[in-house]
Amino acid sequence: MIEINGLVAGYGGLDILRGVDLSVPRGGITCIVGPNGAGKSTVLKAVSGVLRPRAGSVTIDGTDLTGREPEAILRAGIAQVPQRNGLFTRLTVRQNVLMGGYVIRKRRGHLDARYEELAQTFPILASRAGALAGTLSGGQRRMVEFARALMLEPKVVLLDEPTLGLDPASLAVIGDSVRAMHAAGTTILMVEQNVRFGLSLASHATVLTAGTVALHGTASDIACHPRLMDLFFGDAAHAGAGR
Ligand SMILES: Nc1ncnc2c1ncn2[C@@H]1O[C@H](COP(=O)(O)OP(=O)(O)OP(=O)(O)O)[C@@H](O)[C@H]1O
Ligand SMILES: [Mg+2]
Protein backbone atom coordinates (compact mmCIF):
# COMPACT_ATOMS: atom_id res chain seq x y z
CA MET A 1 0.00 0.00 0.00
CA ILE A 2 2.80 2.40 0.95
CA GLU A 3 6.07 1.84 -0.88
CA ILE A 4 9.20 3.63 0.26
CA ASN A 5 12.16 3.36 -2.07
CA GLY A 6 15.72 4.60 -1.57
CA LEU A 7 14.59 7.26 0.89
CA VAL A 8 17.24 9.80 1.84
CA ALA A 9 16.29 12.50 4.35
CA GLY A 10 17.89 14.51 7.12
CA TYR A 11 18.28 17.85 8.85
CA GLY A 12 20.65 20.66 7.97
CA GLY A 13 23.71 19.30 6.25
CA LEU A 14 23.29 15.80 7.61
CA ASP A 15 21.59 12.79 5.99
CA ILE A 16 19.89 10.67 8.64
CA LEU A 17 18.12 8.18 6.36
CA ARG A 18 20.59 6.72 3.88
CA GLY A 19 18.50 4.84 1.37
CA VAL A 20 15.56 3.27 3.22
CA ASP A 21 13.36 0.74 1.40
CA LEU A 22 10.14 -0.26 3.13
CA SER A 23 6.93 -1.86 1.98
CA VAL A 24 3.82 -1.37 4.13
CA PRO A 25 1.19 -3.95 3.19
CA ARG A 26 -2.51 -3.01 3.12
CA GLY A 27 -4.39 -4.20 6.17
CA GLY A 28 -1.24 -4.90 8.15
CA ILE A 29 0.39 -3.47 11.24
CA THR A 30 3.99 -2.70 10.32
CA CYS A 31 6.30 -1.83 13.19
CA ILE A 32 9.65 -0.07 12.90
CA VAL A 33 12.01 -0.77 15.79
CA GLY A 34 15.60 0.28 16.35
CA PRO A 35 17.95 2.06 18.75
CA ASN A 36 17.47 5.72 19.76
CA GLY A 37 18.54 8.03 16.98
CA ALA A 38 18.31 5.36 14.25
CA GLY A 39 15.96 7.56 12.25
CA LYS A 40 12.60 5.92 13.03
CA SER A 41 10.72 9.19 13.59
CA THR A 42 12.47 10.63 10.55
CA VAL A 43 10.93 7.89 8.37
CA LEU A 44 7.43 8.78 9.59
CA LYS A 45 8.07 12.51 9.10
CA ALA A 46 9.25 11.90 5.54
CA VAL A 47 6.09 9.89 4.82
CA SER A 48 3.69 12.45 6.36
CA GLY A 49 5.39 15.34 4.56
CA VAL A 50 6.61 17.13 7.69
CA LEU A 51 10.13 16.55 6.33
CA ARG A 52 10.91 16.75 2.61
CA PRO A 53 12.96 13.79 1.37
CA ARG A 54 16.24 14.53 -0.44
CA ALA A 55 16.06 11.47 -2.64
CA GLY A 56 13.96 8.37 -3.11
CA SER A 57 10.21 8.06 -3.30
CA VAL A 58 7.08 7.48 -1.21
CA THR A 59 3.95 6.18 -2.94
CA ILE A 60 0.50 5.17 -1.74
CA ASP A 61 -1.42 2.79 -3.98
CA GLY A 62 0.91 3.80 -6.80
CA THR A 63 0.38 7.56 -6.37
CA ASP A 64 3.63 9.44 -5.86
CA LEU A 65 3.57 11.52 -2.66
CA THR A 66 7.27 12.36 -2.54
CA GLY A 67 7.87 15.92 -1.39
CA ARG A 68 4.14 16.80 -1.26
CA GLU A 69 2.80 19.14 1.44
CA PRO A 70 1.50 17.52 4.67
CA GLU A 71 -2.08 18.56 3.85
CA ALA A 72 -1.94 16.84 0.44
CA ILE A 73 -0.61 13.70 2.11
CA LEU A 74 -3.42 13.83 4.69
CA ARG A 75 -5.91 14.17 1.83
CA ALA A 76 -4.33 11.13 0.21
CA GLY A 77 -5.31 9.18 3.32
CA ILE A 78 -2.25 9.18 5.57
CA ALA A 79 -2.66 10.61 9.09
CA GLN A 80 0.13 10.92 11.64
CA VAL A 81 0.17 10.78 15.43
CA PRO A 82 3.50 12.42 16.32
CA GLN A 83 5.89 11.30 19.08
CA ARG A 84 5.12 14.22 21.43
CA ASN A 85 3.02 17.34 22.03
CA GLY A 86 0.08 16.13 20.05
CA LEU A 87 -2.71 17.99 21.84
CA PHE A 88 -3.73 21.58 22.54
CA THR A 89 -3.79 21.47 26.33
CA ARG A 90 -6.10 24.51 26.68
CA LEU A 91 -8.73 23.02 24.37
CA THR A 92 -11.21 20.33 25.38
CA VAL A 93 -11.09 16.68 24.37
CA ARG A 94 -13.91 17.31 21.91
CA GLN A 95 -12.28 20.40 20.37
CA ASN A 96 -9.00 18.56 19.95
CA VAL A 97 -10.63 15.62 18.20
CA LEU A 98 -12.79 17.78 15.91
CA MET A 99 -9.66 19.69 14.94
CA GLY A 100 -8.57 16.54 13.09
CA GLY A 101 -11.51 17.00 10.74
CA TYR A 102 -11.40 20.77 10.24
CA VAL A 103 -8.17 20.42 8.29
CA ILE A 104 -10.22 19.26 5.34
CA ARG A 105 -13.45 21.09 6.19
CA LYS A 106 -16.09 18.43 6.14
CA ARG A 107 -19.67 19.24 7.05
CA ARG A 108 -20.19 19.86 10.76
CA GLY A 109 -22.90 17.21 10.94
CA HIS A 110 -20.53 14.69 9.46
CA LEU A 111 -17.83 15.59 11.99
CA ASP A 112 -20.28 15.24 14.91
CA ALA A 113 -21.38 11.84 13.63
CA ARG A 114 -17.79 10.71 13.23
CA TYR A 115 -17.05 11.89 16.80
CA GLU A 116 -19.87 9.72 18.14
CA GLU A 117 -18.61 6.78 16.10
CA LEU A 118 -15.09 7.17 17.50
CA ALA A 119 -16.47 7.39 21.06
CA GLN A 120 -17.48 3.73 20.67
CA THR A 121 -13.79 2.81 20.39
CA PHE A 122 -12.44 5.53 22.70
CA PRO A 123 -14.88 5.91 25.63
CA ILE A 124 -12.95 8.92 26.95
CA LEU A 125 -14.46 10.92 24.07
CA ALA A 126 -17.85 10.50 25.75
CA SER A 127 -16.88 10.57 29.42
CA ARG A 128 -14.44 13.53 29.25
CA ALA A 129 -15.62 15.40 26.14
CA GLY A 130 -15.59 18.76 27.92
CA ALA A 131 -12.39 18.26 29.91
CA LEU A 132 -9.32 20.28 28.97
CA ALA A 133 -6.78 18.01 27.27
CA GLY A 134 -4.12 19.34 29.66
CA THR A 135 -5.90 17.64 32.58
CA LEU A 136 -5.70 14.11 31.10
CA SER A 137 -3.22 11.37 31.97
CA GLY A 138 -0.62 10.33 29.41
CA GLY A 139 -2.58 7.26 28.34
CA GLN A 140 -5.81 9.24 28.03
CA ARG A 141 -4.06 11.83 25.86
CA ARG A 142 -2.93 9.06 23.56
CA MET A 143 -6.54 7.95 23.08
CA VAL A 144 -7.53 11.49 22.13
CA GLU A 145 -4.61 11.75 19.70
CA PHE A 146 -5.59 8.47 18.06
CA ALA A 147 -9.20 9.62 17.73
CA ARG A 148 -8.11 12.92 16.20
CA ALA A 149 -6.01 11.11 13.60
CA LEU A 150 -9.00 8.90 12.75
CA MET A 151 -11.46 11.80 12.23
CA LEU A 152 -10.87 11.85 8.48
CA GLU A 153 -11.08 8.08 8.14
CA PRO A 154 -7.52 7.72 6.85
CA LYS A 155 -6.36 4.64 4.98
CA VAL A 156 -3.11 4.60 6.94
CA VAL A 157 -2.25 5.87 10.42
CA LEU A 158 1.35 6.58 11.38
CA LEU A 159 1.95 6.11 15.13
CA ASP A 160 5.22 7.31 16.62
CA GLU A 161 5.99 5.52 19.91
CA PRO A 162 2.43 5.26 21.22
CA THR A 163 3.60 3.81 24.56
CA LEU A 164 6.28 6.42 25.27
CA GLY A 165 6.25 7.36 28.96
CA LEU A 166 3.27 5.17 29.84
CA ASP A 167 3.02 2.68 32.70
CA PRO A 168 2.62 -1.07 32.03
CA ALA A 169 -1.12 -0.96 32.75
CA SER A 170 -1.59 1.58 29.95
CA LEU A 171 0.27 -0.63 27.48
CA ALA A 172 -2.67 -3.01 27.32
CA VAL A 173 -5.07 -0.15 26.66
CA ILE A 174 -2.87 1.20 23.86
CA GLY A 175 -2.53 -2.29 22.41
CA ASP A 176 -6.31 -2.74 22.42
CA SER A 177 -6.77 0.65 20.73
CA VAL A 178 -4.26 -0.13 17.98
CA ARG A 179 -5.99 -3.47 17.39
CA ALA A 180 -9.38 -1.72 17.27
CA MET A 181 -8.14 0.78 14.66
CA HIS A 182 -6.71 -2.08 12.66
CA ALA A 183 -9.90 -4.13 12.96
CA ALA A 184 -11.83 -1.14 11.60
CA GLY A 185 -9.78 -1.44 8.40
CA THR A 186 -6.95 1.02 8.98
CA THR A 187 -3.46 0.05 7.85
CA ILE A 188 -0.91 0.95 10.51
CA LEU A 189 2.73 1.96 10.32
CA MET A 190 4.10 2.42 13.82
CA VAL A 191 7.37 3.05 15.59
CA GLU A 192 7.81 1.44 18.98
CA GLN A 193 10.64 1.57 21.52
CA ASN A 194 9.15 -1.32 23.47
CA VAL A 195 10.32 -4.02 21.05
CA ARG A 196 8.47 -6.91 22.63
CA PHE A 197 5.20 -4.96 22.73
CA GLY A 198 5.61 -3.63 19.19
CA LEU A 199 6.42 -6.99 17.66
CA SER A 200 3.58 -8.73 19.53
CA LEU A 201 1.13 -6.27 17.99
CA ALA A 202 2.58 -6.18 14.48
CA SER A 203 2.17 -8.36 11.40
CA HIS A 204 5.38 -7.06 9.79
CA ALA A 205 8.50 -5.48 11.22
CA THR A 206 11.54 -3.52 10.15
CA VAL A 207 14.69 -3.03 12.21
CA LEU A 208 16.28 0.32 11.45
CA THR A 209 19.86 1.04 12.54
CA ALA A 210 21.82 4.17 11.64
CA GLY A 211 19.43 5.21 8.88
CA THR A 212 19.33 1.90 7.02
CA VAL A 213 17.11 -1.17 7.14
CA ALA A 214 18.97 -3.95 8.93
CA LEU A 215 16.15 -6.52 8.92
CA HIS A 216 12.66 -6.75 7.45
CA GLY A 217 10.13 -9.56 7.61
CA THR A 218 7.07 -10.85 9.37
CA ALA A 219 6.92 -9.71 12.99
CA SER A 220 7.18 -13.28 14.26
CA ASP A 221 10.32 -13.92 12.17
CA ILE A 222 11.91 -10.70 13.37
CA ALA A 223 10.98 -11.42 17.02
CA CYS A 224 13.09 -14.59 17.03
CA HIS A 225 15.78 -13.42 14.60
CA PRO A 226 19.26 -14.30 15.92
CA ARG A 227 20.62 -10.82 15.08
CA LEU A 228 17.83 -8.84 16.76
CA MET A 229 19.46 -8.53 20.19
CA ASP A 230 22.83 -7.82 18.63
CA LEU A 231 21.43 -4.98 16.52
CA PHE A 232 20.19 -3.28 19.68
CA PHE A 233 22.62 -4.22 22.41
CA GLY A 234 25.62 -4.81 20.17
CA ASP A 235 25.39 -1.19 19.04
CA ALA A 236 24.76 0.01 22.59
CA ALA A 237 27.77 -1.93 23.86
CA HIS A 238 30.01 -0.41 21.16
CA ALA A 239 28.69 3.09 21.90
CA GLY A 240 29.32 2.53 25.61
CA ALA A 241 32.84 1.25 25.01
CA GLY A 242 33.65 4.37 23.01
CA ARG A 243 32.83 6.77 25.83
N1 LIG B 1 14.66 18.54 13.89
C1 LIG B 1 15.89 18.00 13.90
N2 LIG B 1 16.97 18.74 13.62
C2 LIG B 1 18.20 18.18 13.60
N3 LIG B 1 18.46 16.90 13.87
C3 LIG B 1 17.42 16.11 14.16
C4 LIG B 1 16.08 16.62 14.20
N4 LIG B 1 15.26 15.59 14.50
C5 LIG B 1 16.04 14.51 14.65
N5 LIG B 1 17.34 14.80 14.44
C6 LIG B 1 18.47 13.87 14.50
O1 LIG B 1 18.23 12.82 13.58
C7 LIG B 1 18.63 11.57 14.12
C8 LIG B 1 17.48 10.60 14.03
O2 LIG B 1 16.41 11.11 14.78
P1 LIG B 1 15.00 10.37 14.92
O3 LIG B 1 14.16 11.24 15.75
O4 LIG B 1 14.51 9.99 13.57
O5 LIG B 1 15.44 9.05 15.69
P2 LIG B 1 14.54 7.93 16.34
O6 LIG B 1 15.01 6.63 15.77
O7 LIG B 1 13.12 8.27 16.20
O8 LIG B 1 15.01 8.01 17.85
P3 LIG B 1 14.16 7.87 19.22
O9 LIG B 1 14.06 6.39 19.48
O10 LIG B 1 15.06 8.52 20.24
O11 LIG B 1 12.85 8.56 19.04
C9 LIG B 1 19.12 11.86 15.53
O12 LIG B 1 20.52 11.91 15.49
C10 LIG B 1 18.55 13.20 15.85
O13 LIG B 1 19.40 13.92 16.71
MG1 LIG C 1 11.65 8.81 17.49
Short mmCIF file of N, CA, C and O and ligand atoms in Angstrom, two decimals, residues 36-37 39-42 45 83-84 160-161 191, ligand 2:
data_model
loop_
_atom_site.label_atom_id
_atom_site.label_comp_id
_atom_site.label_asym_id
_atom_site.label_seq_id
_atom_site.Cartn_x
_atom_site.Cartn_y
_atom_site.Cartn_z
N ASN A 36 17.70 4.27 19.74
CA ASN A 36 17.47 5.72 19.76
C ASN A 36 18.35 6.38 18.71
O ASN A 36 19.54 6.06 18.60
N GLY A 37 17.76 7.29 17.96
CA GLY A 37 18.54 8.03 16.98
C GLY A 37 18.73 7.31 15.65
O GLY A 37 19.40 7.84 14.75
N GLY A 39 16.65 6.88 13.34
CA GLY A 39 15.96 7.56 12.25
C GLY A 39 14.50 7.13 12.10
O GLY A 39 13.86 7.43 11.09
N LYS A 40 13.97 6.45 13.12
CA LYS A 40 12.60 5.92 13.03
C LYS A 40 11.57 7.04 12.85
O LYS A 40 10.73 6.99 11.96
N SER A 41 11.67 8.06 13.71
CA SER A 41 10.72 9.19 13.59
C SER A 41 10.93 9.90 12.26
O SER A 41 9.97 10.40 11.66
N THR A 42 12.16 9.95 11.81
CA THR A 42 12.47 10.63 10.55
C THR A 42 11.77 9.93 9.38
O THR A 42 11.28 10.60 8.46
N LYS A 45 8.18 11.10 9.51
CA LYS A 45 8.07 12.51 9.10
C LYS A 45 8.22 12.65 7.58
O LYS A 45 7.57 13.51 6.98
N GLN A 83 5.31 11.90 17.87
CA GLN A 83 5.89 11.30 19.08
C GLN A 83 5.52 12.11 20.34
O GLN A 83 5.30 11.53 21.38
N ARG A 84 5.48 13.43 20.24
CA ARG A 84 5.12 14.22 21.43
C ARG A 84 4.27 15.43 21.08
O ARG A 84 4.13 15.79 19.92
N ASP A 160 3.83 7.23 16.17
CA ASP A 160 5.22 7.31 16.62
C ASP A 160 5.29 7.07 18.13
O ASP A 160 4.90 7.92 18.92
N GLU A 161 5.79 5.90 18.51
CA GLU A 161 5.99 5.52 19.91
C GLU A 161 4.75 5.76 20.78
O GLU A 161 4.79 6.54 21.72
N VAL A 191 6.03 3.14 15.03
CA VAL A 191 7.37 3.05 15.59
C VAL A 191 7.18 2.70 17.05
O VAL A 191 6.29 3.24 17.70
MG MG B 2 11.65 8.81 17.49
#
